[in-house]
Amino acid sequence: MNRSPAPSRLRSGPATGGRSLAFIAGISSLGGLLFGYDTGIISGALPAIAGAFDLADTGKQLITSAIIVGAILGAYSSGHLSERLGRRPAIIVAAAVFAVGAVLAAVAPEVWTLGIARLVLGFAVGLAAQAVPLYVAELAPPARRGGLVVMFQLAITVGILAAYLAGYALDESWRWMFGLGLVPAVVLLLGMLSLPESPRWLFTHQDPGAARTVLARIRPDQAAVDAELGDLAETSAASDHRGLRALRGRWMRPALIAGIGLAIASQITGINAIIYYAPTILGDAGFGRSAAMLTTVGVGIVNFLMVAIGVRLVDAIGRRRLLLVLLPGAVLSLIAVAAVLMLEPAPQGAARWVVIAGILGYIACNGGSLSVVVWLAGPEMYPLKVRSVAVAVSTFAVWFFDLLVSLTTLSLTSALGTTGTFWLFAGVNALAFLFVFRFVPETRGRSLEDIESALRAGTFTAMR
C-alpha cells in the first residue's frame, strides 16, 4: 500500500462538518442531471436543428450520436482519471467539461461545430456516469447505499424531464436549449469543491488516517468507523493487482457477467430509443407534433416518478426483486403497443390512448427497474482494487450499446416499421428478465467488502 506523509491528508478535501450523506449525494448527482439534460435535449432540439442545417435522417442520427461517441471516450478515460486523481477530482473535471460543451453548442455557427460540442458534452457524460455512482457508493453505508446511488439516476430523469420541458417551451430556440446546461454545470463545479474524497480511495492511495477522517464525519459513531476500516484493511490486503489485468481472473467473471450484462440490457431494451426519438416515432404513427411533444413530456414525468419510487424500493425490497417484478410489465406494455399498431397503423380515438398508455407503462416498468439498478450494480459488485476500471468497462458497455441504438433506431423503424420495432423491443425485454433471473444476485444490505468476499469465495451468484 502506498502511504503518503501526514500532510497529504489535506488532499481528502475540505471538512464537511454537519453535511449529510444526502447532501453529498445530491450535489454530486448534479452530474446525473447534466447527463440527462444533455442527452435528452436533442429530442426537442433535433427538428429545429434539422431545419436550420437541412439535415436528412443520417445527419440527424450523427448529431444525436455524437454525444454518445464522446461518452464512450469519457468512459474509456474515466477509470484512469478516477483511479489516479481520485473520485472527487474526476467529477470536478466532468463539471468543467460540461460547462465548456454547453457554451460551444449554444454558439455553434454550423453543424460540424455543433457535432464537436456534442462530442465534448459526451466526454463529460461518460466521465460523470462512472465517477459519480462510484464516489457515492464508496461513501455510503450498506443500509442506505442503494437509495443514495440511485439519486444519480433520479437526477438523470430530472435532467431528461427538464430537457423535454425546455424543448416544449422554447420550441425552435435550440441554442437556448443547449445553453441552459451551463447553469447546473457551474453549480456542480462549485459544489464539489466543498465535498470530501472517497474514504476507500484515500485508504488505498494515501493512508488509513485520511480515510478515518472522512468516515468520522459521515458515520454515526466510532465503532462504525473502526469496523469499516477493519473490513477495508482485510479486502485491500487480499490482492495487489489493479487495472484491466486483474479483470481476467476467473473469480471476477460472475461480477463482470452480471454488471456488464445489466449495462448492455439497459440500452438494448429500448428506453433510450424512446427518449431520443419519441417525437419522431410517434409522428410516424400518426401523432401531430404537439401531441407527440406532450406525450414525450409525459414520458419524462413517468420516468422521473418511477425512479423516485425506485430510490425507496431498491433498499426496501432489493435490486434483483425490483428487476424481476417490473420487467414483465415492460414486456406486456410493449406487446400492447405493437398489437394496436399492427391492427391500426395510424391509431385514432381509443387506440391512440392505448398506444400512449403502453409507452408510458413501458417507461414506468423499464425505467423503474433497469434504469434504477444499472448505475448501482457495478460500484456494488466489483472489488475495491479494480472497482474504478471495472465500473469504467461497464460504463463503456452502456455507451457503446447506446451508440448502436441511437445510430440504428430510425433505420430500424424504417426497415421493420414502428410495429416491428416495438415487437423487437418486447422480445429483448423478455430476454433481459431471463438474464436477471439467471445471473444477477441480490446485494441489498451487504457491505462492499462482504460482496467482494462472496465473489472471492465463489458464492456470489448464490446471494439471493
Coordinates of C-alpha atoms in Angstrom, one line a residue:
M1 CA 0.0 0.0 0.0
N2 CA 1.2 3.5 -0.9
R3 CA 1.3 5.6 2.3
S4 CA 1.9 9.3 1.9
P5 CA 3.2 11.5 4.7
A6 CA 0.8 13.2 7.1
P7 CA 0.4 16.5 5.1
S8 CA -1.2 14.5 2.2
R9 CA -4.3 14.3 4.3
L10 CA -5.2 17.7 3.2
R11 CA -6.0 16.2 -0.2
S12 CA -9.0 14.5 1.2
G13 CA -11.0 17.7 0.6
P14 CA -12.4 20.4 2.8
A15 CA -14.2 19.4 6.0
T16 CA -17.9 18.5 5.6
G17 CA -18.9 19.4 9.2
G18 CA -22.6 18.6 9.6
R19 CA -23.2 17.9 5.9
S20 CA -25.3 14.8 5.5
L21 CA -24.7 12.0 3.1
A22 CA -27.9 13.0 1.3
F23 CA -26.4 16.5 0.7
I24 CA -23.1 14.9 -0.7
A25 CA -25.1 12.6 -2.9
G26 CA -27.4 15.4 -4.1
I27 CA -24.5 17.7 -5.1
S28 CA -22.5 15.0 -6.9
S29 CA -25.7 13.8 -8.6
L30 CA -25.9 17.1 -10.5
G31 CA -23.6 15.2 -12.8
G32 CA -26.6 12.9 -13.5
L33 CA -28.9 15.9 -14.1
L34 CA -26.4 17.2 -16.7
F35 CA -26.2 13.7 -18.2
G36 CA -30.0 13.6 -18.6
Y37 CA -30.3 17.1 -19.8
D38 CA -27.6 17.0 -22.4
T39 CA -28.7 13.6 -23.8
G40 CA -32.4 14.4 -23.6
I41 CA -32.4 17.9 -25.1
I42 CA -31.7 16.6 -28.6
S43 CA -35.3 15.2 -28.6
G44 CA -36.8 18.7 -28.7
A45 CA -33.9 20.4 -30.4
L46 CA -33.5 18.0 -33.3
P47 CA -36.4 19.1 -35.5
A48 CA -35.2 22.8 -35.3
I49 CA -31.6 21.8 -35.9
A50 CA -32.6 19.7 -38.9
G51 CA -34.4 22.7 -40.3
A52 CA -31.6 25.1 -39.6
F53 CA -28.9 22.9 -41.2
D54 CA -31.0 21.0 -43.7
L55 CA -30.3 17.5 -42.2
A56 CA -31.6 14.2 -43.5
D57 CA -32.0 11.1 -41.3
T58 CA -28.3 10.2 -41.5
G59 CA -27.4 13.7 -40.3
K60 CA -29.9 13.6 -37.5
Q61 CA -28.6 10.3 -36.3
L62 CA -25.0 11.6 -36.4
I63 CA -25.8 14.7 -34.4
T64 CA -27.7 12.6 -31.9
S65 CA -25.0 10.0 -31.7
A66 CA -22.1 12.5 -31.3
I67 CA -22.7 12.8 -27.6
I68 CA -22.6 9.0 -27.2
V69 CA -19.3 8.8 -29.1
G70 CA -17.9 11.4 -26.6
A71 CA -19.4 9.3 -23.8
I72 CA -17.5 6.3 -25.0
L73 CA -14.3 8.3 -24.9
G74 CA -15.2 9.6 -21.5
A75 CA -15.9 6.1 -20.2
Y76 CA -12.6 4.9 -21.6
S77 CA -10.7 7.6 -19.8
S78 CA -12.8 7.6 -16.6
G79 CA -11.1 4.5 -15.0
H80 CA -7.7 6.1 -15.2
L81 CA -8.8 9.5 -14.1
S82 CA -10.8 8.4 -11.1
E83 CA -8.1 6.0 -10.0
R84 CA -5.2 8.3 -10.4
L85 CA -6.7 11.7 -9.4
G86 CA -9.5 10.4 -7.1
R87 CA -13.2 10.2 -7.5
R88 CA -13.9 13.8 -6.5
P89 CA -11.4 15.4 -8.9
A90 CA -12.8 13.3 -11.7
I91 CA -16.3 14.8 -11.1
I92 CA -14.8 18.3 -10.9
V93 CA -13.2 17.7 -14.3
A94 CA -16.5 16.5 -15.7
A95 CA -18.3 19.6 -14.5
A96 CA -15.8 21.9 -16.2
V97 CA -16.1 19.9 -19.5
F98 CA -19.9 20.1 -19.2
A99 CA -19.7 23.9 -19.0
V100 CA -17.4 24.2 -22.0
G101 CA -19.6 21.9 -24.1
A102 CA -22.8 23.8 -23.2
V103 CA -21.3 27.1 -24.3
L104 CA -19.8 25.7 -27.5
A105 CA -23.2 24.0 -28.5
A106 CA -25.1 27.3 -27.9
V107 CA -22.9 29.4 -30.2
A108 CA -22.2 26.7 -32.9
P109 CA -22.2 28.6 -36.3
E110 CA -22.5 25.4 -38.3
V111 CA -23.3 21.7 -38.0
W112 CA -19.7 20.5 -37.6
T113 CA -19.1 22.8 -34.6
L114 CA -22.3 21.5 -33.1
G115 CA -21.2 18.0 -33.6
I116 CA -17.9 18.7 -31.8
A117 CA -19.8 20.4 -28.9
R118 CA -21.9 17.3 -28.6
L119 CA -18.8 15.2 -28.6
V120 CA -17.3 17.4 -25.7
L121 CA -20.6 17.1 -23.8
G122 CA -20.5 13.3 -24.3
F123 CA -17.0 13.1 -22.8
A124 CA -18.3 14.8 -19.6
V125 CA -21.3 12.5 -19.6
G126 CA -19.1 9.3 -19.9
L127 CA -16.8 10.6 -17.1
A128 CA -19.7 11.6 -14.8
A129 CA -21.5 8.3 -15.4
Q130 CA -18.5 6.4 -14.0
A131 CA -17.3 8.7 -11.3
V132 CA -20.5 9.9 -9.6
P133 CA -22.0 6.4 -8.8
L134 CA -18.6 5.1 -7.8
Y135 CA -18.0 8.1 -5.5
V136 CA -21.4 7.9 -3.8
A137 CA -21.2 4.1 -3.4
E138 CA -17.8 4.3 -1.6
L139 CA -19.1 7.0 0.8
A140 CA -22.5 5.4 1.6
P141 CA -23.2 2.8 4.4
P142 CA -24.8 -0.5 3.2
A143 CA -28.3 0.2 4.5
R144 CA -28.5 3.5 2.5
R145 CA -26.2 2.8 -0.4
G146 CA -28.9 1.8 -2.9
G147 CA -31.1 4.9 -2.4
L148 CA -28.1 7.3 -2.3
V149 CA -26.5 5.9 -5.5
V150 CA -29.9 5.8 -7.3
M151 CA -30.1 9.6 -6.7
F152 CA -27.8 9.8 -9.7
Q153 CA -30.4 8.0 -11.9
L154 CA -33.1 10.2 -10.3
A155 CA -31.1 13.2 -11.3
I156 CA -30.8 11.8 -14.8
T157 CA -34.6 11.7 -15.1
V158 CA -34.9 15.2 -13.7
G159 CA -32.4 16.3 -16.4
I160 CA -34.4 14.5 -19.1
L161 CA -37.7 16.0 -17.9
A162 CA -36.1 19.5 -17.8
A163 CA -34.8 18.9 -21.4
Y164 CA -38.3 17.9 -22.6
L165 CA -39.9 20.9 -20.9
A166 CA -37.2 23.2 -22.3
G167 CA -37.9 21.7 -25.8
Y168 CA -41.6 22.2 -25.5
A169 CA -41.3 25.8 -24.0
L170 CA -38.5 27.1 -26.3
D171 CA -39.8 25.4 -29.4
E172 CA -37.4 26.4 -32.2
S173 CA -34.8 28.2 -30.0
W174 CA -32.4 25.2 -29.9
R175 CA -29.4 27.4 -29.0
W176 CA -31.0 28.4 -25.7
M177 CA -31.9 24.7 -25.1
F178 CA -28.2 23.8 -25.1
G179 CA -27.0 27.0 -23.3
L180 CA -29.2 26.3 -20.2
G181 CA -26.9 23.4 -19.4
L182 CA -24.3 25.8 -18.3
V183 CA -26.1 26.6 -15.0
P184 CA -26.1 23.2 -13.4
A185 CA -22.5 22.6 -14.6
V186 CA -21.3 25.7 -12.7
V187 CA -23.3 24.6 -9.6
L188 CA -21.7 21.1 -9.7
L189 CA -18.2 22.5 -10.2
L190 CA -18.5 24.9 -7.2
G191 CA -20.4 22.3 -5.0
M192 CA -17.8 19.6 -5.5
L193 CA -15.1 21.8 -4.2
S194 CA -16.6 21.6 -0.7
L195 CA -17.1 17.8 -0.6
P196 CA -14.6 15.1 0.7
E197 CA -12.8 12.4 -1.2
S198 CA -14.0 8.8 -1.1
P199 CA -12.6 7.2 2.0
R200 CA -11.9 4.0 0.1
W201 CA -9.8 5.8 -2.5
L202 CA -7.9 7.6 0.4
F203 CA -7.3 4.2 2.2
T204 CA -5.6 2.7 -0.9
H205 CA -3.8 5.8 -2.3
Q206 CA -2.9 7.8 0.8
D207 CA -3.2 6.3 4.3
P208 CA -5.9 4.9 6.7
G209 CA -5.7 8.1 8.7
A210 CA -7.1 10.2 5.8
A211 CA -9.9 7.7 5.3
R212 CA -10.7 7.7 9.0
T213 CA -11.0 11.5 9.0
V214 CA -13.7 11.4 6.3
L215 CA -15.5 8.4 7.8
A216 CA -15.7 10.1 11.2
R217 CA -17.7 12.9 9.6
I218 CA -20.2 10.7 7.8
R219 CA -20.7 7.7 10.1
P220 CA -22.8 7.7 13.3
D221 CA -20.1 6.5 15.8
Q222 CA -16.5 5.5 16.2
A223 CA -17.4 1.8 16.3
A224 CA -18.9 2.0 12.8
V225 CA -15.7 3.8 11.6
D226 CA -13.4 1.1 13.2
A227 CA -15.5 -1.7 11.7
E228 CA -15.4 -0.3 8.2
L229 CA -11.7 0.4 8.3
G230 CA -11.1 -3.2 9.5
D231 CA -13.1 -4.6 6.6
L232 CA -11.2 -2.3 4.2
A233 CA -7.8 -3.4 5.5
E234 CA -8.8 -7.1 5.1
T235 CA -10.1 -6.7 1.5
S236 CA -7.3 -4.4 0.5
A237 CA -4.7 -6.9 1.5
A238 CA -6.4 -9.7 -0.5
S239 CA -5.0 -8.6 -3.8
D240 CA -2.3 -6.3 -5.2
H241 CA -3.5 -6.4 -8.8
R242 CA -5.1 -3.4 -10.4
G243 CA -6.3 -2.4 -13.8
L244 CA -7.5 -4.5 -16.7
R245 CA -5.1 -7.3 -15.9
A246 CA -7.0 -8.1 -12.7
L247 CA -10.3 -8.4 -14.5
R248 CA -9.0 -11.6 -16.2
G249 CA -9.2 -13.6 -13.0
R250 CA -11.8 -16.5 -13.0
W251 CA -13.2 -15.4 -9.7
M252 CA -14.1 -12.0 -11.2
R253 CA -16.3 -13.4 -14.0
P254 CA -19.6 -13.7 -12.2
A255 CA -19.5 -10.0 -11.3
L256 CA -18.4 -9.0 -14.8
I257 CA -21.2 -11.1 -16.4
A258 CA -23.8 -9.5 -14.1
G259 CA -22.5 -5.9 -14.3
I260 CA -21.8 -5.8 -18.0
G261 CA -24.9 -7.7 -18.8
L262 CA -27.1 -5.2 -17.0
A263 CA -25.2 -2.4 -18.7
I264 CA -26.0 -3.9 -22.1
A265 CA -29.6 -4.7 -21.2
S266 CA -30.2 -1.1 -20.0
Q267 CA -29.6 0.0 -23.6
I268 CA -30.9 -2.7 -26.0
T269 CA -34.2 -2.9 -24.2
G270 CA -35.1 0.3 -25.9
I271 CA -35.6 3.0 -23.3
N272 CA -33.1 5.4 -24.9
A273 CA -34.7 4.8 -28.3
I274 CA -37.9 6.2 -26.9
I275 CA -36.1 9.1 -25.1
Y276 CA -34.1 10.2 -28.1
Y277 CA -36.7 9.6 -30.8
A278 CA -40.1 9.6 -29.2
P279 CA -41.5 12.6 -31.2
T280 CA -40.2 11.1 -34.4
I281 CA -41.6 7.6 -33.7
L282 CA -44.9 9.0 -32.6
G283 CA -45.0 11.2 -35.7
D284 CA -44.6 8.2 -37.9
A285 CA -47.5 6.6 -36.0
G286 CA -49.8 9.5 -37.0
F287 CA -49.4 11.8 -34.0
G288 CA -49.2 15.5 -34.6
R289 CA -46.1 17.4 -33.4
S290 CA -47.9 19.0 -30.4
A291 CA -49.4 15.7 -29.3
A292 CA -46.0 13.9 -29.8
M293 CA -44.2 16.5 -27.7
L294 CA -46.8 16.4 -24.9
T295 CA -46.5 12.6 -24.9
T296 CA -42.7 13.0 -24.7
V297 CA -43.1 15.3 -21.7
G298 CA -45.3 12.5 -20.2
V299 CA -42.5 10.0 -20.8
G300 CA -40.2 12.3 -18.8
I301 CA -42.6 12.7 -15.9
V302 CA -43.3 8.9 -15.6
N303 CA -39.6 8.2 -15.9
F304 CA -38.9 10.6 -13.0
L305 CA -41.7 9.3 -10.8
M306 CA -40.7 5.6 -11.2
V307 CA -37.1 6.3 -10.5
A308 CA -38.1 8.4 -7.4
I309 CA -40.1 5.3 -6.2
G310 CA -37.1 3.2 -7.1
V311 CA -34.9 5.2 -4.7
R312 CA -37.0 3.8 -1.9
L313 CA -37.7 0.3 -3.2
V314 CA -34.1 -0.5 -4.2
D315 CA -33.1 -0.7 -0.5
A316 CA -36.6 -1.8 0.8
I317 CA -37.1 -4.8 -1.5
G318 CA -33.8 -5.2 -3.2
R319 CA -32.2 -4.8 -6.6
R320 CA -32.9 -8.2 -8.0
R321 CA -36.5 -8.4 -6.9
L322 CA -37.2 -4.9 -8.4
L323 CA -36.0 -6.1 -11.8
L324 CA -37.9 -9.4 -11.7
V325 CA -41.2 -7.7 -10.7
L326 CA -41.1 -4.8 -13.2
L327 CA -39.5 -6.2 -16.4
P328 CA -42.6 -8.4 -17.2
G329 CA -44.7 -5.2 -17.1
A330 CA -42.3 -3.7 -19.7
V331 CA -42.8 -6.7 -22.0
L332 CA -46.6 -6.6 -21.7
S333 CA -46.7 -2.8 -22.3
L334 CA -44.6 -3.1 -25.5
I335 CA -46.8 -6.0 -26.7
A336 CA -49.9 -3.8 -26.2
V337 CA -48.4 -1.0 -28.3
A338 CA -47.2 -3.4 -31.1
A339 CA -50.6 -5.1 -31.2
V340 CA -52.5 -1.9 -31.6
L341 CA -50.2 -0.6 -34.3
M342 CA -50.4 -3.8 -36.1
L343 CA -54.2 -3.5 -36.3
E344 CA -54.3 0.2 -36.8
P345 CA -51.0 1.7 -38.2
A346 CA -52.3 5.3 -37.7
P347 CA -54.3 4.9 -34.4
Q348 CA -57.2 7.2 -33.6
G349 CA -59.5 7.6 -30.6
A350 CA -59.2 4.8 -28.0
A351 CA -56.4 3.1 -30.0
R352 CA -54.3 6.2 -29.7
W353 CA -54.8 6.2 -25.9
V354 CA -53.7 2.6 -25.7
V355 CA -50.5 3.4 -27.5
I356 CA -49.8 6.3 -25.2
A357 CA -50.6 4.2 -22.1
G358 CA -48.4 1.3 -23.4
I359 CA -45.5 3.6 -24.0
L360 CA -45.8 5.2 -20.5
G361 CA -46.3 1.7 -19.0
Y362 CA -43.1 0.6 -20.7
I363 CA -41.2 3.6 -19.4
A364 CA -42.5 3.0 -15.9
C365 CA -41.5 -0.6 -15.8
N366 CA -38.2 -0.4 -17.6
G367 CA -37.2 3.0 -16.2
G368 CA -38.2 1.9 -12.7
S369 CA -36.1 -1.3 -12.9
L370 CA -33.1 -1.5 -15.3
S371 CA -32.5 2.3 -15.2
V372 CA -32.6 2.3 -11.4
V373 CA -30.2 -0.6 -11.0
V374 CA -27.7 -0.2 -13.8
W375 CA -25.6 2.6 -12.2
L376 CA -25.7 0.9 -8.8
A377 CA -24.7 -2.6 -9.9
G378 CA -21.1 -2.0 -10.9
P379 CA -20.0 0.1 -7.9
E380 CA -21.5 -2.6 -5.7
M381 CA -20.4 -5.8 -7.4
Y382 CA -16.7 -5.0 -8.3
P383 CA -13.8 -5.4 -5.8
L384 CA -12.1 -2.4 -4.4
K385 CA -8.7 -2.5 -6.2
V386 CA -10.3 -2.9 -9.6
R387 CA -13.5 -1.0 -9.0
S388 CA -12.7 2.1 -10.9
V389 CA -11.5 0.3 -14.0
A390 CA -14.3 -2.3 -13.8
V391 CA -17.0 0.4 -13.5
A392 CA -15.4 2.1 -16.4
V393 CA -15.7 -1.1 -18.5
S394 CA -19.4 -1.3 -17.6
T395 CA -19.9 2.4 -18.4
F396 CA -18.1 1.8 -21.7
A397 CA -20.6 -1.0 -22.5
V398 CA -23.5 1.3 -21.7
W399 CA -22.4 3.9 -24.1
F400 CA -21.2 1.5 -26.8
F401 CA -24.6 -0.1 -27.0
D402 CA -26.4 3.2 -26.6
L403 CA -24.4 4.3 -29.7
L404 CA -25.7 1.3 -31.6
V405 CA -29.3 2.1 -30.6
S406 CA -29.1 5.8 -31.4
L407 CA -27.4 5.1 -34.8
T408 CA -29.9 2.4 -35.8
T409 CA -33.3 3.4 -34.3
L410 CA -34.6 5.5 -37.2
S411 CA -33.2 3.0 -39.7
L412 CA -34.7 0.1 -37.8
T413 CA -38.0 1.8 -37.7
S414 CA -37.8 2.3 -41.5
A415 CA -36.9 -1.3 -42.1
L416 CA -39.2 -3.1 -39.6
G417 CA -41.9 -0.4 -39.3
T418 CA -42.9 1.1 -36.0
T419 CA -44.9 -2.0 -35.2
G420 CA -42.0 -4.4 -35.8
T421 CA -39.7 -2.2 -33.7
F422 CA -42.0 -2.5 -30.7
W423 CA -42.3 -6.3 -31.1
L424 CA -38.5 -6.5 -31.2
F425 CA -38.1 -4.4 -28.0
A426 CA -40.7 -6.6 -26.3
G427 CA -38.6 -9.7 -27.1
V428 CA -35.4 -8.1 -25.9
N429 CA -37.1 -7.1 -22.6
A430 CA -38.2 -10.7 -22.1
L431 CA -34.6 -11.9 -22.6
A432 CA -33.4 -9.3 -20.1
F433 CA -35.8 -10.8 -17.5
L434 CA -34.3 -14.3 -18.1
F435 CA -30.8 -12.9 -17.8
V436 CA -31.5 -11.2 -14.4
F437 CA -33.1 -14.4 -13.1
R438 CA -30.0 -16.5 -14.0
F439 CA -27.0 -14.2 -13.4
V440 CA -27.9 -11.3 -11.1
P441 CA -27.6 -11.8 -7.3
E442 CA -29.1 -9.7 -4.6
T443 CA -26.7 -7.2 -3.0
R444 CA -29.2 -5.3 -0.7
G445 CA -27.9 -4.7 2.8
R446 CA -24.4 -6.1 2.2
S447 CA -21.3 -4.1 2.6
L448 CA -19.0 -3.7 -0.4
E449 CA -16.4 -5.8 1.5
D450 CA -19.0 -8.6 2.1
I451 CA -19.8 -8.7 -1.6
E452 CA -16.2 -8.9 -2.5
S453 CA -15.6 -11.7 0.0
A454 CA -18.6 -13.6 -1.6
L455 CA -17.0 -13.1 -5.0
R456 CA -13.7 -14.5 -3.9
A457 CA -15.3 -17.4 -2.1
G458 CA -17.3 -18.4 -5.2
T459 CA -20.7 -17.8 -3.6
F460 CA -21.5 -14.5 -5.4
T461 CA -24.3 -15.9 -7.6
A462 CA -25.8 -17.7 -4.7
M463 CA -26.7 -14.4 -2.9
R464 CA -30.5 -14.1 -3.0

